[in-house]
Amino acid sequence: ILIRPAAAAPTAAATAPGKAGPPALNGLKRRASVVAVAEPSPAVDTEPRNRQRTGILVHGCHLEAEDWEGIVWGHAGHGEEGWKMGRLPAAVLLAAEESAALLVLGTGASKAPDGRLEGRFTLDTLLERLDRLHDFPPLRRWGLVELATMVRKISVAETDSTNTTSEVRAAFSLFQQHKVSRGFLVSSPTHLPRCLACACEAHEQLDDADGDGAFHGAVYASPSETCYESYHASDVVVVEPPHRGDR
């Protein structure tokens, strides 16, 4: 499983045994955890790579959550400083880096005053703000027209699910329909550990239930840079089942 901040400079990747990590970014040179721009990146390739198809699930956020704006969109900051990417711009960056074939926005767990379900409202928010993506410096490697074309081509709202587990299952179904061979989960650091656990559970259940019809691709996790209001990744507690013989 790969976990790296998508918005910041990529760090060294840790992958599950037998799974190859994502390739180096176009036009970037790695040095430890620092990435230097070696040359301008080409325009976004909206056709997925021949050797693999990448799907991205942007986990939904309840529309009545405190600081929904910061969680989902982020903070633009001033100039080159103070910006933090929420789930949407972080997912767009990842999609551009990986030439994604599919961008799924969940869920149907909450509803806007006008009746739009969470996934539809979130996608509409992204589409309405395509001209603001350059508020986040990492996305300036691509032109706004290229980014907008990509987003419109690959994005779909998923509104049938009502919790994280069913959201992952719905995304896996869409991944399978679109012949995706690897999937990324994008969410806040305060939510992503649970997303990953749900994804592993869904992977096992789908394998058992659907056999060859299930999504068998690798699953990766990529956190955004904003968390639930007033909380941080350090506030998340993971409780593992007992497994040590010395305790």
PDB file of C-alpha atoms in Angstrom:
ATOM      1  CA  ILE A   1       0.000   0.000   0.000  1.00  0.00           C
ATOM      2  CA  LEU A   2       1.364   3.390  -0.987  1.00  0.00           C
ATOM      3  CA  ILE A   3       0.712   6.362   1.248  1.00  0.00           C
ATOM      4  CA  ARG A   4       2.125   9.693   0.177  1.00  0.00           C
ATOM      5  CA  PRO A   5       0.848  13.258   0.159  1.00  0.00           C
ATOM      6  CA  ALA A   6      -0.246  13.901  -3.408  1.00  0.00           C
ATOM      7  CA  ALA A   7      -0.083  17.671  -3.176  1.00  0.00           C
ATOM      8  CA  ALA A   8       3.419  18.058  -1.788  1.00  0.00           C
ATOM      9  CA  ALA A   9       6.673  16.786  -3.254  1.00  0.00           C
ATOM     10  CA  PRO A  10       6.452  12.964  -3.474  1.00  0.00           C
ATOM     11  CA  THR A  11       8.328  11.064  -0.776  1.00  0.00           C
ATOM     12  CA  ALA A  12       9.775   7.600  -0.949  1.00  0.00           C
ATOM     13  CA  ALA A  13       7.006   5.116  -1.666  1.00  0.00           C
ATOM     14  CA  ALA A  14       6.284   1.989   0.334  1.00  0.00           C
ATOM     15  CA  THR A  15       4.423  -0.711  -1.562  1.00  0.00           C
ATOM     16  CA  ALA A  16       2.996  -4.078  -0.718  1.00  0.00           C
ATOM     17  CA  PRO A  17       5.157  -7.080  -1.640  1.00  0.00           C
ATOM     18  CA  GLY A  18       4.820  -7.934  -5.304  1.00  0.00           C
ATOM     19  CA  LYS A  19       3.162  -4.619  -6.161  1.00  0.00           C
ATOM     20  CA  ALA A  20       4.972  -2.033  -8.243  1.00  0.00           C
ATOM     21  CA  GLY A  21       4.642   1.552  -7.110  1.00  0.00           C
ATOM     22  CA  PRO A  22       3.580   4.437  -9.360  1.00  0.00           C
ATOM     23  CA  PRO A  23       6.194   5.581 -11.857  1.00  0.00           C
ATOM     24  CA  ALA A  24       8.287   8.703 -11.401  1.00  0.00           C
ATOM     25  CA  LEU A  25       6.497  11.868 -12.402  1.00  0.00           C
ATOM     26  CA  ASN A  26       7.106  13.335 -15.838  1.00  0.00           C
ATOM     27  CA  GLY A  27       9.666  16.113 -15.764  1.00  0.00           C
ATOM     28  CA  LEU A  28      10.627  15.513 -12.111  1.00  0.00           C
ATOM     29  CA  LYS A  29      13.869  14.375 -10.564  1.00  0.00           C
ATOM     30  CA  ARG A  30      13.801  12.529  -7.215  1.00  0.00           C
ATOM     31  CA  ARG A  31      16.358  13.156  -4.465  1.00  0.00           C
ATOM     32  CA  ALA A  32      15.433  11.562  -1.133  1.00  0.00           C
ATOM     33  CA  SER A  33      12.174  13.295  -0.165  1.00  0.00           C
ATOM     34  CA  VAL A  34      12.846  16.373  -2.305  1.00  0.00           C
ATOM     35  CA  VAL A  35      11.660  16.729  -5.866  1.00  0.00           C
ATOM     36  CA  ALA A  36      13.233  19.261  -8.194  1.00  0.00           C
ATOM     37  CA  VAL A  37      11.629  20.323 -11.447  1.00  0.00           C
ATOM     38  CA  ALA A  38      14.019  19.310 -14.200  1.00  0.00           C
ATOM     39  CA  GLU A  39      11.975  20.495 -17.156  1.00  0.00           C
ATOM     40  CA  PRO A  40       8.427  21.659 -17.869  1.00  0.00           C
ATOM     41  CA  SER A  41       5.898  18.863 -17.772  1.00  0.00           C
ATOM     42  CA  PRO A  42       3.932  18.066 -20.925  1.00  0.00           C
ATOM     43  CA  ALA A  43       0.232  18.684 -21.160  1.00  0.00           C
ATOM     44  CA  VAL A  44      -2.036  16.310 -19.278  1.00  0.00           C
ATOM     45  CA  ASP A  45      -2.341  12.998 -21.087  1.00  0.00           C
ATOM     46  CA  THR A  46      -6.052  12.323 -20.862  1.00  0.00           C
ATOM     47  CA  GLU A  47      -5.607   8.864 -22.388  1.00  0.00           C
ATOM     48  CA  PRO A  48      -4.603   6.332 -19.704  1.00  0.00           C
ATOM     49  CA  ARG A  49      -1.284   4.588 -20.041  1.00  0.00           C
ATOM     50  CA  ASN A  50      -1.442   1.466 -22.200  1.00  0.00           C
ATOM     51  CA  ARG A  51       0.089  -0.732 -19.529  1.00  0.00           C
ATOM     52  CA  GLN A  52      -2.319   0.196 -16.754  1.00  0.00           C
ATOM     53  CA  ARG A  53      -5.500   2.116 -16.078  1.00  0.00           C
ATOM     54  CA  THR A  54      -5.750   4.187 -12.926  1.00  0.00           C
ATOM     55  CA  GLY A  55      -8.951   4.934 -11.038  1.00  0.00           C
ATOM     56  CA  ILE A  56      -9.281   7.406  -8.168  1.00  0.00           C
ATOM     57  CA  LEU A  57     -11.953   7.518  -5.478  1.00  0.00           C
ATOM     58  CA  VAL A  58     -12.376  10.875  -3.763  1.00  0.00           C
ATOM     59  CA  HIS A  59     -14.110   9.993  -0.538  1.00  0.00           C
ATOM     60  CA  GLY A  60     -17.139  12.117   0.189  1.00  0.00           C
ATOM     61  CA  CYS A  61     -17.520  14.449   3.149  1.00  0.00           C
ATOM     62  CA  HIS A  62     -20.902  15.002   4.797  1.00  0.00           C
ATOM     63  CA  LEU A  63     -22.250  18.297   3.508  1.00  0.00           C
ATOM     64  CA  GLU A  64     -22.960  19.490   7.039  1.00  0.00           C
ATOM     65  CA  ALA A  65     -19.450  18.780   8.319  1.00  0.00           C
ATOM     66  CA  GLU A  66     -17.675  21.666  10.042  1.00  0.00           C
ATOM     67  CA  ASP A  67     -15.394  23.485   7.580  1.00  0.00           C
ATOM     68  CA  TRP A  68     -16.590  21.394   4.633  1.00  0.00           C
ATOM     69  CA  GLU A  69     -14.974  24.018   2.401  1.00  0.00           C
ATOM     70  CA  GLY A  70     -11.538  23.515   3.935  1.00  0.00           C
ATOM     71  CA  ILE A  71     -11.805  19.734   4.023  1.00  0.00           C
ATOM     72  CA  VAL A  72     -12.947  19.314   0.443  1.00  0.00           C
ATOM     73  CA  TRP A  73     -11.444  22.297  -1.379  1.00  0.00           C
ATOM     74  CA  GLY A  74      -8.638  23.433   0.918  1.00  0.00           C
ATOM     75  CA  HIS A  75      -7.030  26.805   1.523  1.00  0.00           C
ATOM     76  CA  ALA A  76      -5.588  28.828  -1.332  1.00  0.00           C
ATOM     77  CA  GLY A  77      -3.249  30.907   0.833  1.00  0.00           C
ATOM     78  CA  HIS A  78      -1.379  33.916  -0.484  1.00  0.00           C
ATOM     79  CA  GLY A  79       0.956  33.581  -3.441  1.00  0.00           C
ATOM     80  CA  GLU A  80       3.338  30.667  -2.930  1.00  0.00           C
ATOM     81  CA  GLU A  81       2.674  30.272   0.798  1.00  0.00           C
ATOM     82  CA  GLY A  82      -0.096  29.232   3.121  1.00  0.00           C
ATOM     83  CA  TRP A  83      -1.947  26.956   0.702  1.00  0.00           C
ATOM     84  CA  LYS A  84      -3.188  23.506   1.590  1.00  0.00           C
ATOM     85  CA  MET A  85      -4.930  21.169  -0.790  1.00  0.00           C
ATOM     86  CA  GLY A  86      -8.247  19.640   0.185  1.00  0.00           C
ATOM     87  CA  ARG A  87      -9.539  16.402  -1.291  1.00  0.00           C
ATOM     88  CA  LEU A  88     -10.583  17.793  -4.666  1.00  0.00           C
ATOM     89  CA  PRO A  89      -7.405  19.580  -5.808  1.00  0.00           C
ATOM     90  CA  ALA A  90      -5.301  16.760  -4.326  1.00  0.00           C
ATOM     91  CA  ALA A  91      -7.251  14.276  -6.434  1.00  0.00           C
ATOM     92  CA  VAL A  92      -6.919  16.415  -9.566  1.00  0.00           C
ATOM     93  CA  LEU A  93      -3.160  16.571  -9.051  1.00  0.00           C
ATOM     94  CA  LEU A  94      -2.980  12.811  -8.621  1.00  0.00           C
ATOM     95  CA  ALA A  95      -5.137  12.279 -11.709  1.00  0.00           C
ATOM     96  CA  ALA A  96      -2.863  14.505 -13.785  1.00  0.00           C
ATOM     97  CA  GLU A  97       0.280  12.811 -12.480  1.00  0.00           C
ATOM     98  CA  GLU A  98      -1.037   9.323 -13.106  1.00  0.00           C
ATOM     99  CA  SER A  99      -3.018   9.940 -16.319  1.00  0.00           C
ATOM    100  CA  ALA A 100      -6.085   8.581 -14.566  1.00  0.00           C
ATOM    101  CA  ALA A 101      -8.888   6.960 -16.539  1.00  0.00           C
ATOM    102  CA  LEU A 102     -11.576   7.495 -13.898  1.00  0.00           C
ATOM    103  CA  LEU A 103     -12.258   9.930 -11.050  1.00  0.00           C
ATOM    104  CA  VAL A 104     -15.103   8.857  -8.747  1.00  0.00           C
ATOM    105  CA  LEU A 105     -16.697  11.284  -6.299  1.00  0.00           C
ATOM    106  CA  GLY A 106     -18.848   9.783  -3.545  1.00  0.00           C
ATOM    107  CA  THR A 107     -21.393   9.466  -1.948  1.00  0.00           C
ATOM    108  CA  GLY A 108     -25.146   9.659  -1.408  1.00  0.00           C
ATOM    109  CA  ALA A 109     -24.897   9.916   2.372  1.00  0.00           C
ATOM    110  CA  SER A 110     -25.968  13.570   2.638  1.00  0.00           C
ATOM    111  CA  LYS A 111     -28.056  16.005   0.645  1.00  0.00           C
ATOM    112  CA  ALA A 112     -27.736  19.700  -0.243  1.00  0.00           C
ATOM    113  CA  PRO A 113     -30.681  22.058   0.350  1.00  0.00           C
ATOM    114  CA  ASP A 114     -31.480  21.931  -3.367  1.00  0.00           C
ATOM    115  CA  GLY A 115     -31.730  18.131  -3.276  1.00  0.00           C
ATOM    116  CA  ARG A 116     -28.391  17.240  -4.855  1.00  0.00           C
ATOM    117  CA  LEU A 117     -26.748  14.259  -3.214  1.00  0.00           C
ATOM    118  CA  GLU A 118     -23.260  14.525  -1.778  1.00  0.00           C
ATOM    119  CA  GLY A 119     -21.355  13.018  -4.710  1.00  0.00           C
ATOM    120  CA  ARG A 120     -23.181  15.162  -7.267  1.00  0.00           C
ATOM    121  CA  PHE A 121     -22.740  18.308  -5.177  1.00  0.00           C
ATOM    122  CA  THR A 122     -19.031  17.600  -4.751  1.00  0.00           C
ATOM    123  CA  LEU A 123     -18.511  17.020  -8.465  1.00  0.00           C
ATOM    124  CA  ASP A 124     -20.449  20.195  -9.290  1.00  0.00           C
ATOM    125  CA  THR A 125     -18.218  22.102  -6.864  1.00  0.00           C
ATOM    126  CA  LEU A 126     -15.134  20.849  -8.701  1.00  0.00           C
ATOM    127  CA  LEU A 127     -16.580  21.702 -12.122  1.00  0.00           C
ATOM    128  CA  GLU A 128     -17.523  25.195 -10.961  1.00  0.00           C
ATOM    129  CA  ARG A 129     -14.000  25.850  -9.693  1.00  0.00           C
ATOM    130  CA  LEU A 130     -11.879  24.533 -12.525  1.00  0.00           C
ATOM    131  CA  ASP A 131     -10.636  28.059 -13.187  1.00  0.00           C
ATOM    132  CA  ARG A 132      -9.339  28.236  -9.601  1.00  0.00           C
ATOM    133  CA  LEU A 133      -7.103  25.160  -9.681  1.00  0.00           C
ATOM    134  CA  HIS A 134      -4.014  27.316 -10.187  1.00  0.00           C
ATOM    135  CA  ASP A 135      -4.596  28.722  -6.698  1.00  0.00           C
ATOM    136  CA  PHE A 136      -2.555  25.668  -5.711  1.00  0.00           C
ATOM    137  CA  PRO A 137       1.052  25.907  -7.021  1.00  0.00           C
ATOM    138  CA  PRO A 138       1.578  22.165  -7.725  1.00  0.00           C
ATOM    139  CA  LEU A 139      -1.224  22.288 -10.300  1.00  0.00           C
ATOM    140  CA  ARG A 140       0.402  25.097 -12.259  1.00  0.00           C
ATOM    141  CA  ARG A 141       2.533  22.505 -14.040  1.00  0.00           C
ATOM    142  CA  TRP A 142      -0.463  22.036 -16.327  1.00  0.00           C
ATOM    143  CA  GLY A 143      -2.621  24.582 -18.094  1.00  0.00           C
ATOM    144  CA  LEU A 144      -6.135  25.210 -16.830  1.00  0.00           C
ATOM    145  CA  VAL A 145      -7.611  24.114 -20.154  1.00  0.00           C
ATOM    146  CA  GLU A 146      -5.774  20.783 -19.986  1.00  0.00           C
ATOM    147  CA  LEU A 147      -6.846  20.210 -16.381  1.00  0.00           C
ATOM    148  CA  ALA A 148     -10.457  21.117 -17.129  1.00  0.00           C
ATOM    149  CA  THR A 149     -10.546  18.793 -20.142  1.00  0.00           C
ATOM    150  CA  MET A 150      -9.214  15.939 -18.070  1.00  0.00           C
ATOM    151  CA  VAL A 151     -11.625  16.478 -15.177  1.00  0.00           C
ATOM    152  CA  ARG A 152     -14.675  16.666 -17.433  1.00  0.00           C
ATOM    153  CA  LYS A 153     -13.614  13.541 -19.295  1.00  0.00           C
ATOM    154  CA  ILE A 154     -12.941  11.197 -16.381  1.00  0.00           C
ATOM    155  CA  SER A 155     -15.194  12.365 -13.520  1.00  0.00           C
ATOM    156  CA  VAL A 156     -18.339  10.600 -12.333  1.00  0.00           C
ATOM    157  CA  ALA A 157     -20.541  11.139  -9.280  1.00  0.00           C
ATOM    158  CA  GLU A 158     -21.377   8.040  -7.238  1.00  0.00           C
ATOM    159  CA  THR A 159     -24.530   8.639  -5.174  1.00  0.00           C
ATOM    160  CA  ASP A 160     -25.806   5.158  -4.255  1.00  0.00           C
ATOM    161  CA  SER A 161     -23.522   4.474  -1.290  1.00  0.00           C
ATOM    162  CA  THR A 162     -24.313   5.692   2.227  1.00  0.00           C
ATOM    163  CA  ASN A 163     -21.137   4.948   4.203  1.00  0.00           C
ATOM    164  CA  THR A 164     -17.430   4.456   3.638  1.00  0.00           C
ATOM    165  CA  THR A 165     -17.596   0.709   3.140  1.00  0.00           C
ATOM    166  CA  SER A 166     -20.378   0.841   0.556  1.00  0.00           C
ATOM    167  CA  GLU A 167     -18.635   3.823  -1.067  1.00  0.00           C
ATOM    168  CA  VAL A 168     -15.489   1.760  -1.596  1.00  0.00           C
ATOM    169  CA  ARG A 169     -17.498  -1.168  -2.928  1.00  0.00           C
ATOM    170  CA  ALA A 170     -19.314   1.122  -5.373  1.00  0.00           C
ATOM    171  CA  ALA A 171     -15.996   2.598  -6.528  1.00  0.00           C
ATOM    172  CA  PHE A 172     -14.516  -0.880  -6.993  1.00  0.00           C
ATOM    173  CA  SER A 173     -17.504  -1.784  -9.151  1.00  0.00           C
ATOM    174  CA  LEU A 174     -16.912   1.304 -11.300  1.00  0.00           C
ATOM    175  CA  PHE A 175     -13.207   0.496 -11.455  1.00  0.00           C
ATOM    176  CA  GLN A 176     -14.052  -2.960 -12.758  1.00  0.00           C
ATOM    177  CA  GLN A 177     -16.511  -1.584 -15.315  1.00  0.00           C
ATOM    178  CA  HIS A 178     -13.868   0.833 -16.631  1.00  0.00           C
ATOM    179  CA  LYS A 179     -11.163  -1.865 -16.663  1.00  0.00           C
ATOM    180  CA  VAL A 180      -9.086  -0.044 -14.059  1.00  0.00           C
ATOM    181  CA  SER A 181      -6.054  -2.043 -12.951  1.00  0.00           C
ATOM    182  CA  ARG A 182      -5.111   0.007  -9.891  1.00  0.00           C
ATOM    183  CA  GLY A 183      -7.067   2.309  -7.623  1.00  0.00           C
ATOM    184  CA  PHE A 184      -6.221   5.254  -5.394  1.00  0.00           C
ATOM    185  CA  LEU A 185      -8.168   6.420  -2.359  1.00  0.00           C
ATOM    186  CA  VAL A 186      -8.015  10.159  -1.670  1.00  0.00           C
ATOM    187  CA  SER A 187      -9.252  11.573   1.605  1.00  0.00           C
ATOM    188  CA  SER A 188      -8.189  13.600   4.626  1.00  0.00           C
ATOM    189  CA  PRO A 189      -5.458  12.275   6.945  1.00  0.00           C
ATOM    190  CA  THR A 190      -8.075  12.054   9.703  1.00  0.00           C
ATOM    191  CA  HIS A 191     -10.264   9.800   7.535  1.00  0.00           C
ATOM    192  CA  LEU A 192      -7.926   7.869   5.281  1.00  0.00           C
ATOM    193  CA  PRO A 193      -6.858   5.125   7.748  1.00  0.00           C
ATOM    194  CA  ARG A 194     -10.483   3.989   8.023  1.00  0.00           C
ATOM    195  CA  CYS A 195     -10.905   4.249   4.246  1.00  0.00           C
ATOM    196  CA  LEU A 196      -7.950   1.945   3.758  1.00  0.00           C
ATOM    197  CA  ALA A 197      -9.292  -0.588   6.254  1.00  0.00           C
ATOM    198  CA  CYS A 198     -12.682  -0.514   4.519  1.00  0.00           C
ATOM    199  CA  ALA A 199     -10.991  -0.978   1.142  1.00  0.00           C
ATOM    200  CA  CYS A 200      -9.086  -4.036   2.340  1.00  0.00           C
ATOM    201  CA  GLU A 201     -12.304  -5.483   3.760  1.00  0.00           C
ATOM    202  CA  ALA A 202     -14.208  -4.773   0.549  1.00  0.00           C
ATOM    203  CA  HIS A 203     -11.414  -6.286  -1.528  1.00  0.00           C
ATOM    204  CA  GLU A 204     -11.647  -9.540   0.414  1.00  0.00           C
ATOM    205  CA  GLN A 205     -15.451  -9.653   0.354  1.00  0.00           C
ATOM    206  CA  LEU A 206     -15.671  -8.936  -3.359  1.00  0.00           C
ATOM    207  CA  ASP A 207     -13.077 -11.588  -4.113  1.00  0.00           C
ATOM    208  CA  ASP A 208     -15.094 -14.145  -2.156  1.00  0.00           C
ATOM    209  CA  ALA A 209     -18.466 -13.126  -3.573  1.00  0.00           C
ATOM    210  CA  ASP A 210     -17.776 -12.149  -7.161  1.00  0.00           C
ATOM    211  CA  GLY A 211     -14.695 -14.139  -8.137  1.00  0.00           C
ATOM    212  CA  ASP A 212     -13.499 -13.102 -11.561  1.00  0.00           C
ATOM    213  CA  GLY A 213     -16.039 -10.252 -11.671  1.00  0.00           C
ATOM    214  CA  ALA A 214     -14.434  -8.432  -8.734  1.00  0.00           C
ATOM    215  CA  PHE A 215     -11.841  -5.672  -8.827  1.00  0.00           C
ATOM    216  CA  HIS A 216      -8.447  -7.334  -8.377  1.00  0.00           C
ATOM    217  CA  GLY A 217      -6.194  -4.315  -8.879  1.00  0.00           C
ATOM    218  CA  ALA A 218      -3.716  -2.827  -6.444  1.00  0.00           C
ATOM    219  CA  VAL A 219      -5.110  -0.280  -3.971  1.00  0.00           C
ATOM    220  CA  TYR A 220      -3.168   2.795  -2.885  1.00  0.00           C
ATOM    221  CA  ALA A 221      -3.921   5.606  -0.447  1.00  0.00           C
ATOM    222  CA  SER A 222      -3.029   9.269  -0.960  1.00  0.00           C
ATOM    223  CA  PRO A 223      -3.920  11.848   1.716  1.00  0.00           C
ATOM    224  CA  SER A 224      -4.970  15.418   1.101  1.00  0.00           C
ATOM    225  CA  GLU A 225      -3.485  18.202   3.206  1.00  0.00           C
ATOM    226  CA  THR A 226      -6.474  19.317   5.259  1.00  0.00           C
ATOM    227  CA  CYS A 227      -8.208  17.501   8.105  1.00  0.00           C
ATOM    228  CA  TYR A 228     -11.453  17.673  10.003  1.00  0.00           C
ATOM    229  CA  GLU A 229     -11.883  21.045  11.705  1.00  0.00           C
ATOM    230  CA  SER A 230      -9.453  21.476  14.638  1.00  0.00           C
ATOM    231  CA  TYR A 231      -8.046  17.946  14.291  1.00  0.00           C
ATOM    232  CA  HIS A 232      -4.864  16.429  12.862  1.00  0.00           C
ATOM    233  CA  ALA A 233      -3.579  13.023  11.808  1.00  0.00           C
ATOM    234  CA  SER A 234      -2.056  12.619  15.272  1.00  0.00           C
ATOM    235  CA  ASP A 235      -5.586  12.636  16.732  1.00  0.00           C
ATOM    236  CA  VAL A 236      -6.507   9.422  14.903  1.00  0.00           C
ATOM    237  CA  VAL A 237      -6.393   6.250  17.000  1.00  0.00           C
ATOM    238  CA  VAL A 238      -6.059   2.856  15.301  1.00  0.00           C
ATOM    239  CA  VAL A 239      -7.043  -0.139  17.445  1.00  0.00           C
ATOM    240  CA  GLU A 240      -5.523  -3.369  16.208  1.00  0.00           C
ATOM    241  CA  PRO A 241      -6.762  -6.845  17.221  1.00  0.00           C
ATOM    242  CA  PRO A 242      -4.597  -8.632  19.820  1.00  0.00           C
ATOM    243  CA  HIS A 243      -1.722 -10.337  18.022  1.00  0.00           C
ATOM    244  CA  ARG A 244       1.371 -10.378  20.254  1.00  0.00           C
ATOM    245  CA  GLY A 245       2.156 -13.449  22.277  1.00  0.00           C
ATOM    246  CA  ASP A 246       4.151 -11.483  24.864  1.00  0.00           C
ATOM    247  CA  ARG A 247       1.139  -9.452  26.039  1.00  0.00           C
TER     248      ARG A 247
END
